[in-house]
């Protein structure tokens, strides 16, 4: 009992806790983004526009894997920390074990589905005929690594919940370094093209996944045994409810990505740009934006163990402190990203290969218009994760759906009917702005509710 009272999540200074969790979490998320960024750079330099379009078409499958990882990774971590905060470690360990089992099982299932339905899925994701061959080669190989990608990503959250954010960072960093070294060797040295990029990716994911498995077998806070791995519906349902917000946010991104690909292809064909230029540019810029969101999501995920434990222990002032500090930090990052996106779009897009004047014209417009509200884009993901962390998954789920499903998707479908390609570009900042307003309103009422609870203690 004495050990529980002295848990650093309850007594350590909030700024130090957040720094200790945030830095490794942000690095881990940035490294995860590098898997796609590095492939995009080398593919763009070796194959060009069609190769970049192919990775964009295959990207929804990656976001589906991340969605599953967050469902059981964030869900399992939140359930574990909330239960530990309430002083029940014997029950908490079952959430970790059940989450790990579901991560492994879902990874295998997704790998099988991807191989059985590869061609129709890629066509559904918006692949034109001249891109399909490249997409099939790349995705057919990367799908083999889905089980390890899911274990590494989801397992990282379970490891962070055990108070080891640096090991989570090491898992991702090791895989990314391997991928970065092998990419040029396989693509240029061996001349394997898209296949080489895919092989480099799955080798890195395999190493990261194995590291996560090793840690889970040597969990520190509690002892993970075989009996804890046997799935029980009451445990899995609670884990899924807590991870649903983050999961649905990723699924929403997948749905929007598919709709966006189809819209860009259709309206691109009706414009001076053609089918391939909008698809290739959007794919590159989406992955560049991933760098920004990786920092924000890493910051959001770092508050999870701190907020969960202290909310479970009814230390509401500490819960408010960690959210406030995270949001202030998020705003600084968002404003810096906004400035970079507005001032240096051509320089950024040039890193991913060359193109004609129309290619750069569209890329610059997409950067500056679609991401115009980047400066407020920290509010929705941090607030959504916060609601999940304090055991309010319905609010977290609703907030996670605001930008992508409730606002962005309808705008992508409706605005181009009146404004063509410009309608797609302006759908981004409108959705971002409205989602930020909704987040501010929901957080205001939640903070007031915590103050009322604090007064009743």
Short mmCIF file of C-alpha atoms in Angstrom, two decimals:
data_model
loop_
_atom_site.label_atom_id
_atom_site.label_comp_id
_atom_site.label_asym_id
_atom_site.label_seq_id
_atom_site.Cartn_x
_atom_site.Cartn_y
_atom_site.Cartn_z
CA UNK A 1 0.00 0.00 0.00
CA UNK A 2 2.91 2.28 0.77
CA UNK A 3 4.28 1.67 -2.72
CA UNK A 4 0.94 2.69 -4.24
CA UNK A 5 0.85 5.97 -2.27
CA UNK A 6 4.38 6.82 -3.43
CA UNK A 7 3.70 6.18 -7.12
CA UNK A 8 5.43 9.04 -9.00
CA UNK A 9 2.33 9.53 -11.15
CA UNK A 10 0.59 10.76 -8.00
CA UNK A 11 3.32 12.77 -6.29
CA UNK A 12 5.88 13.86 -8.93
CA UNK A 13 5.79 17.43 -10.23
CA UNK A 14 3.44 17.61 -13.24
CA UNK A 15 5.87 19.47 -15.50
CA UNK A 16 8.60 16.89 -14.85
CA UNK A 17 6.20 13.99 -15.38
CA UNK A 18 4.92 15.40 -18.65
CA UNK A 19 8.43 16.07 -19.89
CA UNK A 20 9.57 12.56 -18.99
CA UNK A 21 6.62 10.99 -20.82
CA UNK A 22 6.25 13.49 -23.66
CA UNK A 23 9.78 13.54 -25.06
CA UNK A 24 10.03 9.75 -25.62
CA UNK A 25 6.40 9.61 -26.80
CA UNK A 26 6.91 12.38 -29.36
CA UNK A 27 10.14 10.80 -30.60
CA UNK A 28 8.38 7.43 -30.88
CA UNK A 29 5.54 8.96 -32.93
CA UNK A 30 7.96 10.88 -35.15
CA UNK A 31 9.90 7.71 -35.78
CA UNK A 32 6.69 5.88 -36.69
CA UNK A 33 5.93 8.60 -39.22
CA UNK A 34 9.40 8.13 -40.69
CA UNK A 35 8.43 4.68 -41.96
CA UNK A 36 6.15 6.32 -44.49
CA UNK A 37 8.16 9.50 -45.01
CA UNK A 38 11.42 7.68 -45.81
CA UNK A 39 9.69 5.34 -48.27
CA UNK A 40 8.01 8.35 -49.89
CA UNK A 41 11.32 10.20 -50.34
CA UNK A 42 13.24 7.29 -51.85
CA UNK A 43 10.30 6.15 -53.98
CA UNK A 44 9.83 9.71 -55.24
CA UNK A 45 13.51 9.97 -56.16
CA UNK A 46 13.65 6.55 -57.88
CA UNK A 47 10.20 6.03 -59.42
CA UNK A 48 8.60 9.46 -59.35
CA UNK A 49 5.02 10.65 -59.43
CA UNK A 50 3.38 7.24 -59.97
CA UNK A 51 5.33 5.70 -57.09
CA UNK A 52 4.26 8.51 -54.75
CA UNK A 53 0.65 8.05 -55.84
CA UNK A 54 0.94 4.29 -55.13
CA UNK A 55 2.04 4.82 -51.52
CA UNK A 56 -0.83 7.26 -51.05
CA UNK A 57 -3.30 4.64 -52.30
CA UNK A 58 -1.93 2.02 -49.89
CA UNK A 59 -1.89 4.40 -46.92
CA UNK A 60 -5.47 3.61 -45.71
CA UNK A 61 -4.35 0.07 -44.82
CA UNK A 62 -1.62 1.51 -42.61
CA UNK A 63 -4.12 3.76 -40.84
CA UNK A 64 -6.38 0.74 -40.27
CA UNK A 65 -3.46 -1.03 -38.56
CA UNK A 66 -2.82 2.05 -36.42
CA UNK A 67 -6.54 2.18 -35.56
CA UNK A 68 -6.43 -1.38 -34.21
CA UNK A 69 -3.20 -0.56 -32.36
CA UNK A 70 -4.83 2.40 -30.64
CA UNK A 71 -8.05 0.52 -29.87
CA UNK A 72 -6.26 -2.06 -27.74
CA UNK A 73 -3.05 -0.14 -26.98
CA UNK A 74 -4.52 3.12 -25.66
CA UNK A 75 -7.55 1.24 -24.32
CA UNK A 76 -5.44 -1.29 -22.44
CA UNK A 77 -3.08 1.38 -21.11
CA UNK A 78 -5.95 3.61 -19.92
CA UNK A 79 -7.76 0.72 -18.23
CA UNK A 80 -4.52 -0.36 -16.56
CA UNK A 81 -3.59 3.09 -15.22
CA UNK A 82 -7.13 3.94 -14.07
CA UNK A 83 -7.33 0.63 -12.20
CA UNK A 84 -3.85 1.06 -10.71
CA UNK A 85 -4.86 4.55 -9.58
CA UNK A 86 -7.79 2.99 -7.72
CA UNK A 87 -5.37 0.59 -6.01
CA UNK A 88 -6.29 -2.72 -7.71
CA UNK A 89 -3.16 -4.13 -9.43
CA UNK A 90 -4.52 -7.71 -9.49
CA UNK A 91 -7.32 -6.65 -11.82
CA UNK A 92 -5.21 -4.14 -13.75
CA UNK A 93 -2.84 -6.80 -15.11
CA UNK A 94 -5.68 -8.54 -16.97
CA UNK A 95 -6.21 -5.44 -19.10
CA UNK A 96 -2.59 -5.54 -20.25
CA UNK A 97 -2.71 -9.27 -21.02
CA UNK A 98 -6.02 -9.15 -22.88
CA UNK A 99 -4.93 -6.11 -24.88
CA UNK A 100 -1.70 -7.85 -25.95
CA UNK A 101 -3.66 -10.93 -27.10
CA UNK A 102 -6.05 -8.84 -29.19
CA UNK A 103 -3.20 -6.89 -30.79
CA UNK A 104 -1.51 -10.06 -32.00
CA UNK A 105 -4.76 -11.68 -33.17
CA UNK A 106 -5.97 -8.66 -35.13
CA UNK A 107 -2.60 -8.23 -36.82
CA UNK A 108 -2.74 -11.75 -38.22
CA UNK A 109 -6.35 -11.33 -39.36
CA UNK A 110 -5.63 -8.06 -41.16
CA UNK A 111 -2.61 -9.60 -42.90
CA UNK A 112 -4.77 -12.44 -44.26
CA UNK A 113 -7.58 -10.09 -45.38
CA UNK A 114 -5.12 -7.80 -47.16
CA UNK A 115 -3.68 -10.67 -49.19
CA UNK A 116 -7.06 -12.15 -50.08
CA UNK A 117 -8.61 -8.88 -51.29
CA UNK A 118 -5.58 -6.81 -52.31
CA UNK A 119 -6.61 -5.67 -55.80
CA UNK A 120 -10.26 -4.74 -55.08
CA UNK A 121 -9.20 -2.92 -51.90
CA UNK A 122 -6.62 -0.80 -53.71
CA UNK A 123 -9.14 0.04 -56.42
CA UNK A 124 -11.64 0.99 -53.73
CA UNK A 125 -8.99 3.22 -52.13
CA UNK A 126 -8.89 5.22 -55.36
CA UNK A 127 -6.05 3.72 -57.40
CA UNK A 128 -6.04 4.68 -61.11
CA UNK A 129 -5.01 1.94 -63.56
CA UNK A 130 -1.56 3.40 -64.15
CA UNK A 131 -0.83 3.33 -60.38
CA UNK A 132 -2.35 -0.06 -59.48
CA UNK A 133 0.69 -2.18 -60.37
CA UNK A 134 3.01 -0.14 -58.15
CA UNK A 135 0.46 -0.15 -55.32
CA UNK A 136 0.01 -3.94 -55.49
CA UNK A 137 3.75 -4.56 -55.34
CA UNK A 138 4.28 -2.25 -52.36
CA UNK A 139 1.18 -3.20 -50.37
CA UNK A 140 1.48 -6.91 -51.04
CA UNK A 141 4.82 -6.88 -49.23
CA UNK A 142 4.10 -4.36 -46.45
CA UNK A 143 0.93 -6.24 -45.44
CA UNK A 144 3.12 -9.15 -44.31
CA UNK A 145 4.40 -6.89 -41.56
CA UNK A 146 0.95 -5.91 -40.23
CA UNK A 147 1.12 -8.19 -37.12
CA UNK A 148 4.46 -6.69 -36.12
CA UNK A 149 3.39 -3.13 -36.93
CA UNK A 150 0.33 -3.53 -34.71
CA UNK A 151 2.28 -5.17 -31.88
CA UNK A 152 4.98 -2.50 -31.98
CA UNK A 153 2.51 0.42 -32.12
CA UNK A 154 -0.11 -0.91 -29.69
CA UNK A 155 2.44 -2.58 -27.45
CA UNK A 156 4.24 0.75 -27.15
CA UNK A 157 1.23 2.20 -25.31
CA UNK A 158 1.15 -0.78 -22.92
CA UNK A 159 4.88 -0.32 -22.28
CA UNK A 160 4.41 3.42 -21.66
CA UNK A 161 1.66 2.61 -19.13
CA UNK A 162 4.27 0.60 -17.21
CA UNK A 163 6.34 3.75 -16.83
CA UNK A 164 8.82 2.97 -19.62
CA UNK A 165 8.28 5.56 -22.38
CA UNK A 166 11.94 5.35 -23.34
CA UNK A 167 11.65 1.68 -24.26
CA UNK A 168 8.66 2.52 -26.47
CA UNK A 169 10.85 5.13 -28.13
CA UNK A 170 13.65 2.58 -28.55
CA UNK A 171 11.29 0.10 -30.25
CA UNK A 172 10.20 2.62 -32.85
CA UNK A 173 13.62 4.18 -33.28
CA UNK A 174 15.29 0.82 -33.93
CA UNK A 175 12.76 -0.13 -36.61
CA UNK A 176 12.98 3.27 -38.30
CA UNK A 177 16.78 3.27 -38.39
CA UNK A 178 16.77 -0.19 -39.96
CA UNK A 179 14.18 0.93 -42.51
CA UNK A 180 16.18 4.07 -43.35
CA UNK A 181 19.39 2.10 -43.89
CA UNK A 182 17.77 -0.64 -45.97
CA UNK A 183 15.61 1.65 -48.15
CA UNK A 184 18.40 3.09 -50.33
CA UNK A 185 20.22 -0.25 -50.35
CA UNK A 186 17.20 -2.19 -51.60
CA UNK A 187 15.75 0.51 -53.89
CA UNK A 188 18.93 1.85 -55.51
CA UNK A 189 21.66 -0.67 -54.65
CA UNK A 190 19.74 -3.82 -55.57
CA UNK A 191 17.35 -2.07 -57.98
CA UNK A 192 14.24 -3.54 -56.35
CA UNK A 193 12.13 -0.35 -56.58
CA UNK A 194 8.75 -0.53 -54.85
CA UNK A 195 9.44 -4.08 -53.65
CA UNK A 196 12.65 -2.91 -51.99
CA UNK A 197 10.82 -0.15 -50.12
CA UNK A 198 8.26 -2.67 -48.90
CA UNK A 199 10.90 -5.15 -47.74
CA UNK A 200 12.84 -2.47 -45.85
CA UNK A 201 9.64 -1.45 -44.08
CA UNK A 202 8.61 -4.91 -42.88
CA UNK A 203 12.11 -5.81 -41.65
CA UNK A 204 12.11 -2.72 -39.45
CA UNK A 205 8.61 -3.52 -38.21
CA UNK A 206 9.61 -7.10 -37.38
CA UNK A 207 12.47 -5.94 -35.15
CA UNK A 208 10.27 -3.35 -33.39
CA UNK A 209 7.51 -5.91 -32.84
CA UNK A 210 9.92 -8.43 -31.34
CA UNK A 211 11.25 -5.80 -28.93
CA UNK A 212 7.71 -5.02 -27.77
CA UNK A 213 6.98 -8.73 -27.21
CA UNK A 214 10.17 -9.07 -25.16
CA UNK A 215 9.20 -6.18 -22.88
CA UNK A 216 5.66 -7.46 -22.34
CA UNK A 217 7.16 -10.74 -21.16
CA UNK A 218 9.15 -8.77 -18.54
CA UNK A 219 6.56 -6.23 -17.36
CA UNK A 220 7.76 -4.22 -14.32
CA UNK A 221 4.74 -2.94 -12.40
CA UNK A 222 2.86 -6.23 -12.40
CA UNK A 223 3.78 -9.79 -13.37
CA UNK A 224 2.16 -10.79 -16.66
CA UNK A 225 1.30 -14.50 -16.71
CA UNK A 226 -0.33 -16.83 -19.23
CA UNK A 227 -3.70 -16.65 -17.46
CA UNK A 228 -3.79 -12.89 -18.03
CA UNK A 229 -3.54 -13.42 -21.81
CA UNK A 230 -6.76 -15.46 -22.02
CA UNK A 231 -9.38 -13.06 -23.41
CA UNK A 232 -12.40 -12.23 -21.28
CA UNK A 233 -15.21 -10.17 -22.73
CA UNK A 234 -15.64 -7.98 -19.64
CA UNK A 235 -11.97 -6.95 -19.89
CA UNK A 236 -11.91 -6.55 -23.66
CA UNK A 237 -15.12 -4.52 -23.74
CA UNK A 238 -13.75 -2.00 -21.21
CA UNK A 239 -10.44 -1.79 -23.07
CA UNK A 240 -12.25 -1.25 -26.38
CA UNK A 241 -14.53 1.42 -24.93
CA UNK A 242 -11.51 3.40 -23.68
CA UNK A 243 -9.59 2.95 -26.92
CA UNK A 244 -12.56 3.60 -29.20
CA UNK A 245 -12.01 7.37 -29.49
CA UNK A 246 -8.44 7.03 -30.76
CA UNK A 247 -9.40 4.08 -32.94
CA UNK A 248 -12.35 5.84 -34.55
CA UNK A 249 -10.20 8.87 -35.19
CA UNK A 250 -7.89 6.69 -37.28
CA UNK A 251 -10.80 4.96 -39.01
CA UNK A 252 -12.24 8.38 -39.77
CA UNK A 253 -8.88 9.36 -41.28
CA UNK A 254 -9.05 6.24 -43.45
CA UNK A 255 -12.57 7.01 -44.64
CA UNK A 256 -11.64 10.62 -45.37
CA UNK A 257 -8.44 9.52 -47.13
CA UNK A 258 -10.42 7.21 -49.42
CA UNK A 259 -13.00 9.92 -50.16
CA UNK A 260 -10.22 12.47 -50.68
CA UNK A 261 -8.33 10.17 -53.08
CA UNK A 262 -11.46 9.57 -55.14
CA UNK A 263 -12.36 13.28 -55.18
CA UNK A 264 -8.84 14.33 -56.14
CA UNK A 265 -8.77 11.78 -58.95
CA UNK A 266 -12.22 12.73 -60.26
CA UNK A 267 -11.92 16.52 -60.05
CA UNK A 268 -8.27 16.37 -61.05
CA UNK A 269 -9.29 14.73 -64.33
CA UNK A 270 -11.66 17.64 -64.93
CA UNK A 271 -8.95 20.22 -64.23
CA UNK A 272 -5.64 21.22 -65.78
CA UNK A 273 -3.80 18.96 -63.30
CA UNK A 274 -5.05 15.54 -64.44
CA UNK A 275 -5.54 12.46 -62.24
CA UNK A 276 -2.03 11.77 -60.98
CA UNK A 277 -0.75 15.20 -59.87
CA UNK A 278 -3.39 15.88 -57.14
CA UNK A 279 -3.17 12.28 -55.91
CA UNK A 280 0.63 12.33 -55.70
CA UNK A 281 0.83 15.80 -54.11
CA UNK A 282 -1.87 15.05 -51.54
CA UNK A 283 -0.10 11.82 -50.58
CA UNK A 284 3.19 13.59 -49.98
CA UNK A 285 1.67 16.52 -48.10
CA UNK A 286 -0.47 14.25 -45.93
CA UNK A 287 2.68 12.43 -44.82
CA UNK A 288 4.47 15.72 -44.17
CA UNK A 289 1.51 16.78 -42.05
CA UNK A 290 1.98 13.48 -40.22
CA UNK A 291 5.19 14.88 -38.80
CA UNK A 292 3.25 17.71 -37.17
CA UNK A 293 0.50 15.40 -35.97
CA UNK A 294 3.05 12.89 -34.69
CA UNK A 295 4.35 15.55 -32.31
CA UNK A 296 0.82 16.52 -31.23
CA UNK A 297 -0.38 12.93 -30.84
CA UNK A 298 2.82 11.99 -28.99
CA UNK A 299 2.14 14.90 -26.63
CA UNK A 300 -1.50 13.81 -26.25
CA UNK A 301 -0.54 10.22 -25.52
CA UNK A 302 1.98 11.31 -22.89
CA UNK A 303 -0.79 12.76 -20.72
CA UNK A 304 -2.69 9.43 -20.69
CA UNK A 305 -0.91 7.61 -17.82
CA UNK A 306 -0.69 10.81 -15.75
CA UNK A 307 -4.32 11.85 -16.22
CA UNK A 308 -5.66 8.29 -15.89
CA UNK A 309 -3.85 7.51 -12.64
CA UNK A 310 -4.67 10.84 -10.97
CA UNK A 311 -8.30 10.80 -12.09
CA UNK A 312 -8.61 7.31 -10.62
CA UNK A 313 -7.00 8.61 -7.41
CA UNK A 314 -9.35 11.67 -7.42
CA UNK A 315 -6.45 14.11 -7.69
CA UNK A 316 -8.43 16.43 -9.97
CA UNK A 317 -6.18 19.47 -9.70
CA UNK A 318 -3.28 17.42 -11.09
CA UNK A 319 -5.50 16.22 -13.94
CA UNK A 320 -6.32 19.82 -14.88
CA UNK A 321 -2.66 20.81 -14.61
CA UNK A 322 -1.44 18.15 -17.02
CA UNK A 323 -4.10 19.03 -19.60
CA UNK A 324 -3.35 22.75 -19.37
CA UNK A 325 0.38 22.24 -19.77
CA UNK A 326 -0.13 19.90 -22.72
CA UNK A 327 -2.42 22.37 -24.52
CA UNK A 328 -0.02 25.28 -24.04
CA UNK A 329 2.81 23.18 -25.44
CA UNK A 330 0.57 22.01 -28.28
CA UNK A 331 -0.23 25.58 -29.31
CA UNK A 332 3.47 26.45 -29.58
CA UNK A 333 4.07 23.44 -31.83
CA UNK A 334 0.96 24.18 -33.93
CA UNK A 335 1.87 27.82 -34.54
CA UNK A 336 5.44 26.90 -35.57
CA UNK A 337 4.10 24.27 -37.99
CA UNK A 338 1.64 26.78 -39.47
CA UNK A 339 4.48 29.19 -40.18
CA UNK A 340 6.60 26.50 -41.85
CA UNK A 341 3.70 25.25 -44.00
CA UNK A 342 2.88 28.76 -45.18
CA UNK A 343 6.42 29.96 -45.88
CA UNK A 344 8.24 26.90 -47.27
CA UNK A 345 5.79 24.67 -49.21
CA UNK A 346 7.88 24.44 -52.39
CA UNK A 347 11.07 23.60 -50.50
CA UNK A 348 9.29 20.83 -48.60
CA UNK A 349 7.65 19.26 -51.66
CA UNK A 350 10.97 19.36 -53.57
CA UNK A 351 12.48 16.89 -51.10
CA UNK A 352 10.16 14.20 -52.47
CA UNK A 353 11.23 14.43 -56.10
CA UNK A 354 10.85 16.69 -59.10
CA UNK A 355 7.82 17.66 -61.15
CA UNK A 356 6.59 20.14 -63.72
CA UNK A 357 5.19 23.61 -63.05
CA UNK A 358 1.62 22.31 -62.61
CA UNK A 359 2.82 19.78 -60.04
CA UNK A 360 4.41 22.45 -57.85
CA UNK A 361 1.55 24.87 -58.43
CA UNK A 362 -0.98 22.41 -57.03
CA UNK A 363 1.30 21.31 -54.18
CA UNK A 364 1.86 24.88 -52.97
CA UNK A 365 -1.86 25.71 -53.10
CA UNK A 366 -2.74 22.49 -51.25
CA UNK A 367 -0.19 23.19 -48.51
CA UNK A 368 -1.24 26.80 -47.92
CA UNK A 369 -5.02 26.41 -48.18
CA UNK A 370 -5.82 22.90 -46.91
CA UNK A 371 -3.65 23.33 -43.79
CA UNK A 372 -4.40 26.99 -43.14
CA UNK A 373 -5.86 26.28 -39.66
CA UNK A 374 -2.90 24.17 -38.49
CA UNK A 375 -2.36 26.66 -35.63
CA UNK A 376 -5.46 25.29 -33.78
CA UNK A 377 -5.05 21.64 -34.70
CA UNK A 378 -3.67 20.69 -31.29
CA UNK A 379 -7.02 21.16 -29.56
CA UNK A 380 -9.04 18.26 -30.96
CA UNK A 381 -6.51 15.37 -30.63
CA UNK A 382 -5.25 16.36 -27.17
CA UNK A 383 -8.79 16.89 -25.84
CA UNK A 384 -10.07 13.65 -27.35
CA UNK A 385 -7.23 11.63 -25.78
CA UNK A 386 -7.79 13.44 -22.48
CA UNK A 387 -11.44 12.33 -22.31
CA UNK A 388 -10.38 8.75 -22.95
CA UNK A 389 -7.68 8.97 -20.27
CA UNK A 390 -10.17 10.03 -17.58
CA UNK A 391 -12.55 7.18 -18.42
CA UNK A 392 -15.10 9.10 -20.51
CA UNK A 393 -14.87 7.26 -23.84
CA UNK A 394 -18.17 8.54 -25.28
CA UNK A 395 -17.02 12.15 -25.11
CA UNK A 396 -13.62 11.19 -26.46
CA UNK A 397 -15.21 9.25 -29.29
CA UNK A 398 -17.53 12.08 -30.25
CA UNK A 399 -14.72 14.61 -30.24
CA UNK A 400 -12.47 12.32 -32.28
CA UNK A 401 -15.17 12.14 -34.96
CA UNK A 402 -15.88 15.88 -35.21
CA UNK A 403 -13.15 16.96 -37.60
CA UNK A 404 -12.98 13.92 -39.87
CA UNK A 405 -16.51 12.50 -40.06
CA UNK A 406 -18.90 15.25 -38.99
CA UNK A 407 -17.18 18.16 -40.75
CA UNK A 408 -14.41 17.24 -43.20
CA UNK A 409 -16.04 14.31 -45.01
CA UNK A 410 -19.29 16.15 -45.88
CA UNK A 411 -17.30 19.21 -46.96
CA UNK A 412 -15.07 17.13 -49.26
CA UNK A 413 -18.17 15.67 -50.91
CA UNK A 414 -20.27 18.87 -51.10
CA UNK A 415 -17.95 21.84 -51.72
CA UNK A 416 -16.36 20.47 -54.94
CA UNK A 417 -19.85 20.26 -56.47
CA UNK A 418 -19.90 24.07 -56.44
CA UNK A 419 -16.22 25.05 -56.48
CA UNK A 420 -14.42 22.10 -58.11
CA UNK A 421 -10.87 21.44 -56.89
CA UNK A 422 -10.91 24.63 -54.79
CA UNK A 423 -13.78 23.13 -52.78
CA UNK A 424 -11.54 20.25 -51.71
CA UNK A 425 -8.78 22.64 -50.66
CA UNK A 426 -11.04 24.86 -48.54
CA UNK A 427 -12.74 21.91 -46.81
CA UNK A 428 -9.63 21.42 -44.64
CA UNK A 429 -9.43 24.77 -42.81
CA UNK A 430 -13.21 24.96 -42.32
CA UNK A 431 -13.31 21.52 -40.68
CA UNK A 432 -10.25 22.28 -38.54
CA UNK A 433 -11.68 25.56 -37.26
CA UNK A 434 -15.11 24.20 -36.33
CA UNK A 435 -13.62 21.11 -34.64
CA UNK A 436 -11.38 23.34 -32.51
CA UNK A 437 -14.40 25.37 -31.34
CA UNK A 438 -16.26 22.20 -30.32
CA UNK A 439 -13.21 20.97 -28.37
CA UNK A 440 -12.96 24.24 -26.43
CA UNK A 441 -16.64 24.07 -25.43
CA UNK A 442 -16.46 20.43 -24.29
CA UNK A 443 -13.27 20.94 -22.28
CA UNK A 444 -14.69 24.03 -20.57
CA UNK A 445 -17.62 22.05 -19.15
CA UNK A 446 -15.39 19.11 -18.18
CA UNK A 447 -13.01 21.31 -16.22
CA UNK A 448 -15.93 22.90 -14.42
CA UNK A 449 -17.25 19.44 -13.53
CA UNK A 450 -13.86 18.48 -12.04
CA UNK A 451 -13.79 21.64 -9.95
CA UNK A 452 -17.23 20.76 -8.58
CA UNK A 453 -16.05 17.23 -7.73
CA UNK A 454 -13.01 18.67 -6.01
CA UNK A 455 -15.15 20.90 -3.82
CA UNK A 456 -17.24 17.88 -2.73
CA UNK A 457 -14.21 15.89 -1.56
#
